[in-house]
Coordinates of C-alpha atoms in Angstrom, one line a residue:
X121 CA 14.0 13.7 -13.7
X122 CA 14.4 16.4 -10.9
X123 CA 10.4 17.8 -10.1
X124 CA 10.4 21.7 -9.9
X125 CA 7.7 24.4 -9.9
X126 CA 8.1 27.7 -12.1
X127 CA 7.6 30.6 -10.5
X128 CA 7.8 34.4 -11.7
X129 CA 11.5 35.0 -10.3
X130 CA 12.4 31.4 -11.7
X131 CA 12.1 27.8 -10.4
X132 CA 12.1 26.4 -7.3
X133 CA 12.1 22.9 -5.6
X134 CA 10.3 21.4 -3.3
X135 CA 11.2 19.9 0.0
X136 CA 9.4 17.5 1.9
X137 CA 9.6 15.6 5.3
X138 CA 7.2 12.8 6.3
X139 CA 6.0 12.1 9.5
X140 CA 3.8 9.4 9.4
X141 CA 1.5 8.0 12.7
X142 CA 0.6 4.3 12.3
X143 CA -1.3 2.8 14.8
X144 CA 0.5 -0.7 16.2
X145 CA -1.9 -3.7 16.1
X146 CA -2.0 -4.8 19.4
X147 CA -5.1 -6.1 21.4
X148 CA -4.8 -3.6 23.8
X149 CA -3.2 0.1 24.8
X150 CA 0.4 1.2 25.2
X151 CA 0.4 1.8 28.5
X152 CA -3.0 -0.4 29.6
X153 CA -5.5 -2.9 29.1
X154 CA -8.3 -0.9 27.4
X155 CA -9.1 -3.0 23.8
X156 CA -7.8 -1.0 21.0
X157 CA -10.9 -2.3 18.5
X158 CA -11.7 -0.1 16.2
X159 CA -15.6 1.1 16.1
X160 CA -16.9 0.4 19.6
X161 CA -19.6 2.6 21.4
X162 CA -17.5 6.1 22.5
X163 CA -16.0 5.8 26.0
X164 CA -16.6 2.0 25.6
X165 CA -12.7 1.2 25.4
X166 CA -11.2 3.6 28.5
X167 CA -9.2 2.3 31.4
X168 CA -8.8 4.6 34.6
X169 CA -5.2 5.3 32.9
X170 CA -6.7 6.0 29.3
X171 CA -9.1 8.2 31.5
X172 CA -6.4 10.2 33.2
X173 CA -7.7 9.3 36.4
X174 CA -4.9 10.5 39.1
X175 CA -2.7 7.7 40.8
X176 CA -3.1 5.7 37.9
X177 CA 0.3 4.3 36.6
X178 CA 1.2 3.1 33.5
X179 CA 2.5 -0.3 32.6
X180 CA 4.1 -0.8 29.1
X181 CA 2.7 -3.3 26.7
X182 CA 5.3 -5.9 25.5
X183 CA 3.7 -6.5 22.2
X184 CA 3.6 -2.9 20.9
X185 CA 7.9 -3.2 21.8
X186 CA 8.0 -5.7 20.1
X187 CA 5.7 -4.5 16.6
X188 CA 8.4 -1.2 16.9
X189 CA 10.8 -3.5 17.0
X190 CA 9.9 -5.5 13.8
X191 CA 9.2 -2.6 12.3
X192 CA 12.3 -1.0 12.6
X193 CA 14.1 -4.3 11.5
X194 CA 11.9 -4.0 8.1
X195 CA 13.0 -0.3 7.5
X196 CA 16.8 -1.6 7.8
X197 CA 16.9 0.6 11.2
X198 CA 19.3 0.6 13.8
X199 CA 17.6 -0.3 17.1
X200 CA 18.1 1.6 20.5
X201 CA 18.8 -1.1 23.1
X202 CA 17.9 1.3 25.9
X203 CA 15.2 4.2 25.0
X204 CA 13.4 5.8 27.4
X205 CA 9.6 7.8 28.0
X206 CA 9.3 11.3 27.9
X207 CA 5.9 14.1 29.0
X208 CA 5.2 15.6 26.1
X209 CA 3.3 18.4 27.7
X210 CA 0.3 20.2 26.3
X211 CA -3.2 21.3 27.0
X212 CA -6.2 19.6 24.5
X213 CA -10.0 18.4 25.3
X214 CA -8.9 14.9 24.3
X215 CA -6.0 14.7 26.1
X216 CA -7.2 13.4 29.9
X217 CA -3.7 14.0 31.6
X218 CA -2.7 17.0 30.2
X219 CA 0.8 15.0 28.6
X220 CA 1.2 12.6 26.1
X221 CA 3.8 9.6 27.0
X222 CA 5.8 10.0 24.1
X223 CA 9.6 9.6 23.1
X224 CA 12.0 12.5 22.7
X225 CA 15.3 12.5 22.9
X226 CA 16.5 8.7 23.3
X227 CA 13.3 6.9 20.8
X228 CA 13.8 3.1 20.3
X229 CA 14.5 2.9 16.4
X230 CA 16.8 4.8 14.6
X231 CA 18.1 5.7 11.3
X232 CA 16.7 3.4 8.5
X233 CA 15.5 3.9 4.8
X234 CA 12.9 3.3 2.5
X235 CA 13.2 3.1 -1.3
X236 CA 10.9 3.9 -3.1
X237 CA 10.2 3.1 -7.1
X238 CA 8.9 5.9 -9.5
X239 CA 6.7 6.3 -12.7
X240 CA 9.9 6.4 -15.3
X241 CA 11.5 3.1 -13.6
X242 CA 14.1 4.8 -11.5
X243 CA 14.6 4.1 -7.3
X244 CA 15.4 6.4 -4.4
X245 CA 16.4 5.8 -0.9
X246 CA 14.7 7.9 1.7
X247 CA 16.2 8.1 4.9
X248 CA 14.5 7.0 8.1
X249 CA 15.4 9.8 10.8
X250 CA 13.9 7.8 14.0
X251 CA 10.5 5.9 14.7
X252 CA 9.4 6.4 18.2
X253 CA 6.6 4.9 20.5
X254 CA 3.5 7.3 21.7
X255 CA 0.2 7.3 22.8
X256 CA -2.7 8.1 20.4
X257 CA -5.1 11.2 21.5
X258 CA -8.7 10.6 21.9
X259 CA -10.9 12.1 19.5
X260 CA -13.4 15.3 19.8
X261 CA -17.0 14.9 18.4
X262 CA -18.5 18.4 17.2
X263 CA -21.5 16.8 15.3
X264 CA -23.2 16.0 18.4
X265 CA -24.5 19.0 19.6
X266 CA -25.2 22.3 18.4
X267 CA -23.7 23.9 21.4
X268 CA -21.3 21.2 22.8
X269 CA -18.2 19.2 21.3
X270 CA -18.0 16.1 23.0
X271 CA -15.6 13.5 23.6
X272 CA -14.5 9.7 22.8
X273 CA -11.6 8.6 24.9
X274 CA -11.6 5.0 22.5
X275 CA -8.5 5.5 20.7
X276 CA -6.8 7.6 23.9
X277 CA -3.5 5.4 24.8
X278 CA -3.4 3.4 21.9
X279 CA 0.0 3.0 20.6
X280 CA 1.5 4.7 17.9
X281 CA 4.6 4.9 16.0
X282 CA 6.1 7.6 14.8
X283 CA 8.9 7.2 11.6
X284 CA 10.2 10.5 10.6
X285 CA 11.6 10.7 7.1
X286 CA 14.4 12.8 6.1
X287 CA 13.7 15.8 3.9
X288 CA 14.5 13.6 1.0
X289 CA 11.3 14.0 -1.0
X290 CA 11.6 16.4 -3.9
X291 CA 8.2 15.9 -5.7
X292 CA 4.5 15.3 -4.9
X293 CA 4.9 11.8 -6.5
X294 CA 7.8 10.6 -4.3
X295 CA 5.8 11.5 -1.4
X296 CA 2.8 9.2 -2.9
X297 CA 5.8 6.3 -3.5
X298 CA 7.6 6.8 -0.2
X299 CA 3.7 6.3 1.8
X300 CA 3.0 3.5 -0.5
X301 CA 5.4 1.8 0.5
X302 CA 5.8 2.2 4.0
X303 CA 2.5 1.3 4.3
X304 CA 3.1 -2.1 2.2
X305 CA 6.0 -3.0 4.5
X306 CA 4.1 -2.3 7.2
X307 CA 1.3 -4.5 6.5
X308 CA 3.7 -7.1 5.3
X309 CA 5.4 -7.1 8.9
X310 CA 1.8 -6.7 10.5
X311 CA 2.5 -4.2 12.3
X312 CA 0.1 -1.8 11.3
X313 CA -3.3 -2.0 9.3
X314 CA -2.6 1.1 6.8
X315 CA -6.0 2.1 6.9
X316 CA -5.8 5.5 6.7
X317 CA -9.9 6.0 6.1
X318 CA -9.8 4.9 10.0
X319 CA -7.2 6.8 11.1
X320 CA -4.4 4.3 11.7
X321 CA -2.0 5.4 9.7
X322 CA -2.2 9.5 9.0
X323 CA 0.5 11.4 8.0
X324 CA 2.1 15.6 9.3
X325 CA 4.1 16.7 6.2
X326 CA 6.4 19.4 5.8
X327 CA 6.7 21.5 3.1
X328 CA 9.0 24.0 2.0
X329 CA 10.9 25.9 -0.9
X330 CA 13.8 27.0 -2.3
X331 CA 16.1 28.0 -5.5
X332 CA 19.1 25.3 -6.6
X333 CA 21.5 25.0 -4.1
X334 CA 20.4 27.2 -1.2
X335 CA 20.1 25.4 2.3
X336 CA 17.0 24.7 2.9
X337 CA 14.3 27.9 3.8
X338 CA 11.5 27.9 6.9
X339 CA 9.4 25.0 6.7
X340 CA 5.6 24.5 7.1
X341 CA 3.9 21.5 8.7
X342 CA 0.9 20.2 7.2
X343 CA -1.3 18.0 10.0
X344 CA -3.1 14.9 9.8
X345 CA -3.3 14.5 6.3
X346 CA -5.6 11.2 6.3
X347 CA -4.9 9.9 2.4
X348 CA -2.0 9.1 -0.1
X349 CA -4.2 11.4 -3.0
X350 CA -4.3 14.2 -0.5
X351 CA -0.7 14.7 1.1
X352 CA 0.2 14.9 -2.8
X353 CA -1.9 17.0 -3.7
X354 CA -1.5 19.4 -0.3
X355 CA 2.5 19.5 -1.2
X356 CA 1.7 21.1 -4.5
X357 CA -0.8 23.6 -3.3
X358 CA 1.4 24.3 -0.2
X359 CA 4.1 25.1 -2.0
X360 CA 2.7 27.0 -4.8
X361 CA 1.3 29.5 -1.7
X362 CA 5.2 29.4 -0.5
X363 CA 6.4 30.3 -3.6
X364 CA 3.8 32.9 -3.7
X365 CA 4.6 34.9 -0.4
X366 CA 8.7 34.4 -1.4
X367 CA 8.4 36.5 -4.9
X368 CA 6.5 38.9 -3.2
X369 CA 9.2 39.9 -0.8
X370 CA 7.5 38.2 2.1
X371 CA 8.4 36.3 4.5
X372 CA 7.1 32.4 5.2
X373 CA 6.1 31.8 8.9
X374 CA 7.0 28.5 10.6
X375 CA 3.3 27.2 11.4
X376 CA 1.0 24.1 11.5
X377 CA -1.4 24.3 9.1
X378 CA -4.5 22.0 7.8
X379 CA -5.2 20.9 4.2
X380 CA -9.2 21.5 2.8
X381 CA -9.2 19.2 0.2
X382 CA -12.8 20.8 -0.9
X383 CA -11.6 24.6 -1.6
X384 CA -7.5 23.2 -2.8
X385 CA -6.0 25.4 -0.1
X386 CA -4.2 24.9 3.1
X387 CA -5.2 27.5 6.3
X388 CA -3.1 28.6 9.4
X389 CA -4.1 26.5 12.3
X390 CA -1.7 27.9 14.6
X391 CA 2.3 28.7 15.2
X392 CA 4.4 25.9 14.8
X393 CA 5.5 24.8 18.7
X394 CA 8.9 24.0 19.3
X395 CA 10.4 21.4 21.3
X396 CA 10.8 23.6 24.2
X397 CA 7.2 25.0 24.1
X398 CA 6.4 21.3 25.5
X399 CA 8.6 21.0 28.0
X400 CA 9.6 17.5 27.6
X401 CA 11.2 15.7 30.6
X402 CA 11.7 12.1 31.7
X403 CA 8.3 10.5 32.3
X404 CA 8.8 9.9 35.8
X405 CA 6.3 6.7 36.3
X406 CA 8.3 5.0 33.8
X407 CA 11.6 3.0 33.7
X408 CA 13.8 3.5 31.0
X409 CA 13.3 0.8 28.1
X410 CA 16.1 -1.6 28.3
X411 CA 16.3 -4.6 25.3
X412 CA 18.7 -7.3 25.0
X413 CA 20.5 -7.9 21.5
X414 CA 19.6 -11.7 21.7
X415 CA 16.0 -11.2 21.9
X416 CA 16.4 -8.6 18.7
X417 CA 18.1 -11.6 17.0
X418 CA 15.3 -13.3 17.4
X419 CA 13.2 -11.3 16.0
X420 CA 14.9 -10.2 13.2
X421 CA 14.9 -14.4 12.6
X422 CA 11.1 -14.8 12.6
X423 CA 10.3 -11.2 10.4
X424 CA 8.6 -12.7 6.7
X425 CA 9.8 -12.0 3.3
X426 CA 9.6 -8.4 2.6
X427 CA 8.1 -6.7 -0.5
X428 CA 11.4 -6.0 -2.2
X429 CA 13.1 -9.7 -1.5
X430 CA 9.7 -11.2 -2.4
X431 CA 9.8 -9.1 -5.9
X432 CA 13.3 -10.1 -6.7
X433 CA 12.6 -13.5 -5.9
X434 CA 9.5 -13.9 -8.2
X435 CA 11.5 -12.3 -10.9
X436 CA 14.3 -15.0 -10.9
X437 CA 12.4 -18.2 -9.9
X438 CA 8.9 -17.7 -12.4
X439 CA 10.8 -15.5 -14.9
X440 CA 7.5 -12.8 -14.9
X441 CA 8.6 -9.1 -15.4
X442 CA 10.0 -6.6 -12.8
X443 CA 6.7 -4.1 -13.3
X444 CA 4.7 -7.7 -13.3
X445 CA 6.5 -8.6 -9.9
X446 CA 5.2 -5.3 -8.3
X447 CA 1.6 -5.4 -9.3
X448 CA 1.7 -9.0 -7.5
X449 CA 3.7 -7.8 -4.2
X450 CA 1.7 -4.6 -3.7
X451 CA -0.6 -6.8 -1.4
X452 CA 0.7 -9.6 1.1
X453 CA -2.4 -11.8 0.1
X454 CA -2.1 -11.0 -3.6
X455 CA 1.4 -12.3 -3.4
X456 CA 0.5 -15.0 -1.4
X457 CA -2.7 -16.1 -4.1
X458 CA -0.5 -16.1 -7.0
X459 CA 2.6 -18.5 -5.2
X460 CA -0.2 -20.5 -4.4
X461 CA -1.4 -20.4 -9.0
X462 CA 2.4 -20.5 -9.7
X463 CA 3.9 -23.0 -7.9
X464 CA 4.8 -26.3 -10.0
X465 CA 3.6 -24.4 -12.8
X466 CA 4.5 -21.8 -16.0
X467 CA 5.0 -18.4 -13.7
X468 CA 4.6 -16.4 -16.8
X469 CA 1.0 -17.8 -17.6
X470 CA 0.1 -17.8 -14.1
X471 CA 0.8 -13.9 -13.5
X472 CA -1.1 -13.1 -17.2
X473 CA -4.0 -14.9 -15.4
X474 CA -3.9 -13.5 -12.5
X475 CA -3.3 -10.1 -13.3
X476 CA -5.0 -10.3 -16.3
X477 CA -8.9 -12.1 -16.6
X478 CA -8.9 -12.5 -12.9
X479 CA -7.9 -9.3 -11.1
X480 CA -10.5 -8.3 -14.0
X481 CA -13.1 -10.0 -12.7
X482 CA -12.5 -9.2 -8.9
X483 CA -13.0 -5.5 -10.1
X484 CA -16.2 -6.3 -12.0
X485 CA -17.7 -7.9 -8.9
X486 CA -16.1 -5.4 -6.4
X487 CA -14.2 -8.5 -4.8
X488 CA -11.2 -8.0 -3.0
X489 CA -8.7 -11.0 -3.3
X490 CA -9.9 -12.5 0.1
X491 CA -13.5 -12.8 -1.2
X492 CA -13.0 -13.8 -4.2
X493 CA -15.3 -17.2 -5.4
X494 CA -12.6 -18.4 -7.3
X495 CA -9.8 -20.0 -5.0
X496 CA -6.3 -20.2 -6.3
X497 CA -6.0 -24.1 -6.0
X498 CA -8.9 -23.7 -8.9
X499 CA -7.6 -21.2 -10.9
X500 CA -4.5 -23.3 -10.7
X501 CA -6.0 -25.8 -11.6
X502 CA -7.5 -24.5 -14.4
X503 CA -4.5 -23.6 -15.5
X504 CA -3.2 -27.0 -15.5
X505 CA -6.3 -27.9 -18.2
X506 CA -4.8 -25.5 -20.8
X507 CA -1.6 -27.0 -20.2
X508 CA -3.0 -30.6 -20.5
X509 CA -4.6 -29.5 -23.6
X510 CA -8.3 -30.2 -22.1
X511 CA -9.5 -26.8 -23.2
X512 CA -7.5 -23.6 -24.9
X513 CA -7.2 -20.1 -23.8
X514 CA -10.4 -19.0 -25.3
X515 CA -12.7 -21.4 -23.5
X516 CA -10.7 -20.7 -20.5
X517 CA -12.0 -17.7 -20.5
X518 CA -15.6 -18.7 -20.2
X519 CA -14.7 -21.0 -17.8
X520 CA -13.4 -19.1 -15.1
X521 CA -16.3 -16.5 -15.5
X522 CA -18.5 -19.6 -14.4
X523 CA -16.0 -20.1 -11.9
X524 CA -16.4 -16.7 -10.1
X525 CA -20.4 -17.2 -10.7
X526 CA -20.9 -20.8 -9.3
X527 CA -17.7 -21.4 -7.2
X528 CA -17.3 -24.9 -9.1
X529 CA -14.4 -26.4 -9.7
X530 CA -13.1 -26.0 -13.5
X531 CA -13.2 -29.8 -14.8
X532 CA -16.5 -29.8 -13.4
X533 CA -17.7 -26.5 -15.6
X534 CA -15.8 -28.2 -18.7
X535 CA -17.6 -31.9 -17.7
X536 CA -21.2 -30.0 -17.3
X537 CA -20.9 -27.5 -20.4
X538 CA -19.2 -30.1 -22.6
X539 CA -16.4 -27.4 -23.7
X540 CA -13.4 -30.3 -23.8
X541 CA -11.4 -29.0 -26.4
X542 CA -11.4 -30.7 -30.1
X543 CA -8.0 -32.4 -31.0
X544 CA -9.7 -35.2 -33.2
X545 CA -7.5 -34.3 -36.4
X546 CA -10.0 -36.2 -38.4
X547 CA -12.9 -34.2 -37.3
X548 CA -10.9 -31.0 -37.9
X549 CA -9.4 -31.5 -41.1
X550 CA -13.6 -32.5 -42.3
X551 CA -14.1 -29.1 -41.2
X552 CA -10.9 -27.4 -42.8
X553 CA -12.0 -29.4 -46.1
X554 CA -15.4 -28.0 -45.9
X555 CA -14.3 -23.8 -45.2
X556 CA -11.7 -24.4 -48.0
X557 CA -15.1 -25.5 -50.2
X558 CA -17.0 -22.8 -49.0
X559 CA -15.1 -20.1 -49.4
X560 CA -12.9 -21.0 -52.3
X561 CA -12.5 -17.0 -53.3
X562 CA -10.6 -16.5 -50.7
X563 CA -8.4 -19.6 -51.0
X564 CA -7.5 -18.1 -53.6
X565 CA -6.4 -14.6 -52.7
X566 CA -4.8 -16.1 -49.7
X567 CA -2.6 -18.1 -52.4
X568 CA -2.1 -15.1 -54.5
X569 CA 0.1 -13.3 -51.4
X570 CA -2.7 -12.1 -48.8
X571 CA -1.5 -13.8 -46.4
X572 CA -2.9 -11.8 -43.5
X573 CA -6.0 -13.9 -44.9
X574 CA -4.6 -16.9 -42.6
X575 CA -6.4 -15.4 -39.5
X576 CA -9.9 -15.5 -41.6
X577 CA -9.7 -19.2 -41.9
X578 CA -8.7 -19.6 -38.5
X579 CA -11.4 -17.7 -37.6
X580 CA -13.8 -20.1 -39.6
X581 CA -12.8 -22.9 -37.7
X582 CA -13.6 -21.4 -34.1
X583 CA -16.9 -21.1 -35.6
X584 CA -17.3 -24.0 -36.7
X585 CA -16.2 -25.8 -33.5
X586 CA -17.9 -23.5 -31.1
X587 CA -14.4 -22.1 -30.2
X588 CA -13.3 -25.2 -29.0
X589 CA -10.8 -26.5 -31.5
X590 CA -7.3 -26.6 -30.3
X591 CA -5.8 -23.7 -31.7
X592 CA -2.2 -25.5 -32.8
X593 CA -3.6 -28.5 -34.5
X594 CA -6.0 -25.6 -36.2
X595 CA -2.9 -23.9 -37.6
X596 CA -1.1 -27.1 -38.8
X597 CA -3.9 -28.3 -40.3
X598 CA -5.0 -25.2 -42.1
X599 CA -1.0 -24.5 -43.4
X600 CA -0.7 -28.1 -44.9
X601 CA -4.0 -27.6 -46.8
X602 CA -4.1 -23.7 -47.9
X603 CA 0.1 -24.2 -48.3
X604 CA -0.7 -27.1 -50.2

């Protein structure tokens, strides 16, 4: 279903370009050896290069190549064997040299694509216009001082890439899909760390407007929008004020602008440069970036399963649901913990489990999946007690919430609590005999046609055995003797 906004003069669609900044994880800079850890002392992490010290010259980092690399392999990109470094020039407090080493015209990935899975089932392919490697900015501090902004060089030099989408998003909600899941292949390939509450992955996002069919009208850039929530809600409001100045006979002005997620608006920041305005030329301290096919090969080789590969191949090899398959790949180590429950055993129970009582409990005790008490060989192996008919569903419940309390193993909880589950048919059918006695009245409504009465009985017998009677010799038991 196409997304559209109504305005006064009729409707209008939206058009949106991504361009997203994730920070490579790499021990140290682009172009030195300055650490790149996050939350040191300001001006702790600064070579003389980071610092813009003159004569300094840079030296590329192999590692941060090769994380592009990967990454571009992951987005199904085509990779530049030869890319080169270009001066991106411009004047900014945290921005030592005066340039940033950037890529302009010749970047080392690409066209790729992303597809991306909506609310109402259906896919779309974004395109992947080119990912390029740059250095980060530092970062100005105006809470400091009530006169002074000062400065952190920490995150100055730290490698970035770049993926530019093409304006293929049409709705607030694709945007929120298409960031998704960039950011899930990213931190499948671990490339990048997705954490956009720390600034390593942000994203710019262009907005514009326009009736059915008309090319596409002047654009507006959006800058450092720092969550998923807010780039969808800043499309919306941005191009509500679009819409706005077009039905008014105005005119839209090509311009960077920032998004105030407190007051819902977006304000002017300042004119939208173009690529001349930075006069970009050949960094001259820096070779071109020459890469052979072989070792590309190789890396393509060594790249892990991918969200969409891992999702199909849950779906055929533990039969679970395609929406069921998703919830389980969002997160590499999610995906990871439930192979781990489902292997050698019933897929489908293992995802109700997981996703079920135990991503429950993880919420209830603020665990993420890494923390949790509860390791998957247990819950597996609790898993393996319903199926050996040690215990049934219900006490399995109380089980594992003793599990995420204690840590213990679940035979041992079952041993200690004495909740083995009842499959003496003797001792049953005494108890059946005795509920039949007791509540004769209803015996006999049951036997007049009520049979939703069955689940009242059944009931009974839970009681009676503390919940611990196994639920199918229960049934039988109670047919053959209510039936009779």
């Amino acid at each position: 279903m196409t997304y559209t906004l109504e305005g006064n003069t009729g409707i209008w669609e939206i058009v949106v370009g991504l361009e997203v900044h994730a920070q490579v994880i790499s021990q140290s800079k682009l172009f030195s050896g300055a650490s790149t850890l996050f939350g040191g002392e300001p001006n702790s992490h600064v070579s003389l290069i980071d610092a813009g010290f003159p004569g300094m010259l840079p030296v590329i980092n192999q590692e941060c190549v090769r994380q592009a690399v990967r990454t571009g392999l992951g987005l199904k990109a085509h990779i530049n064997l030869e890319s080169r470094f270009d001066r991106k020039n411009y004047f900014y407090a945290d921005l030592p040299t005066g340039y940033q080493i950037s890529q302009f015209e010749h970047p080392i990935i690409g066209t790729g694509i992303v597809l991306i899975e909506l609310s109402d089932g259906s896919t779309r392919e974004i395109g992947i216009t080119r990912l390029h490697l740059e250095q980060d900015a530092g970062k100005l501090m105006h809470d400091q001082d009530p006169k002074r902004s000062f400065v952190d060089l920490n995150r100055a030099g730290v490698a970035l890439m770049e993926i530019v989408s093409e304006p293929d998003i049409r709705s607030p909600e694709e945007a929120g899909a298409y960031l998704r899941k960039l950011r899930q292949i990213l931190r499948y390939l671990g490339t990048c760390d997705g954490n956009m509450e720390e600034g390593s992955m942000r994203a710019d996002v262009n907005v514009s407007v326009r009736k059915a069919g008309e090319p596409f009208r002047t654009r507006c850039e959006i800058k450092n929008v720092n969550s998923i929530r807010f780039v969808m809600q800043a499309i919306e409001i941005e191009a509500t004020r679009q819409i706005e100045i077009w039905e008014a006979g105005g005119e839209v002005d090509q311009e960077t602008r920032l998004f105030d997620p407190n007051k819902g608006e977006t304000r002017s920041l300042r004119s939208k440069e173009d690529a001349h305005d930075y006069r970009y030329f050949p960094d001259p301290d820096l070779l071109p970036l020459v890469i052979e096919q072989d070792w590309v090969d190789q890396l393509k080789q060594t790249l892990p399963e991918l969200p969409d590969e891992k999702r199909a191949r849950f779906q055929q090899e533990y039969g679970i649901t395609a929406y069921d398959a998703g919830v389980l790949v969002a997160e590499q180590p999610t995906a990871d913990f439930y192979e781990r429950v489902a292997k050698g055993r019933d897929g489908k129970s293992a995802s109700a489990w997981v996703t079920g009582d135990f991503f429950a409990a993880l919420n209830r005790t603020g665990k993420s999946i890494e923390e949790s008490p509860v390791s998957s060989e247990n819950l597996g192996a609790m898993l393996d007690l319903i199926a050996d008919g040690t215990i049934n569903g219900k006490i399995a419940k109380d089980v594992l919430e003793t599990m995420f309390e204690t840590g213990e193993a679940p035979l041992e909880i079952v041993e200690r609590k004495g909740l083995r589950q009842v499959t003496d048919t003797g001792a049953l059918e005494t108890a059946a005999d005795d509920i039949i006695t007791k509540h004769a009245d209803k015996v006999a409504e049951y036997r007049g046609g009520k049979d939703k009465l069955f689940g009242f009985f059944v009931g009974q017998m839970m009681k009676a055995t503390g919940g611990k009677a196994n639920p199918a010799i229960v049934n039988d038991i109670l047919r053959k003797k209510l039936d009779a």
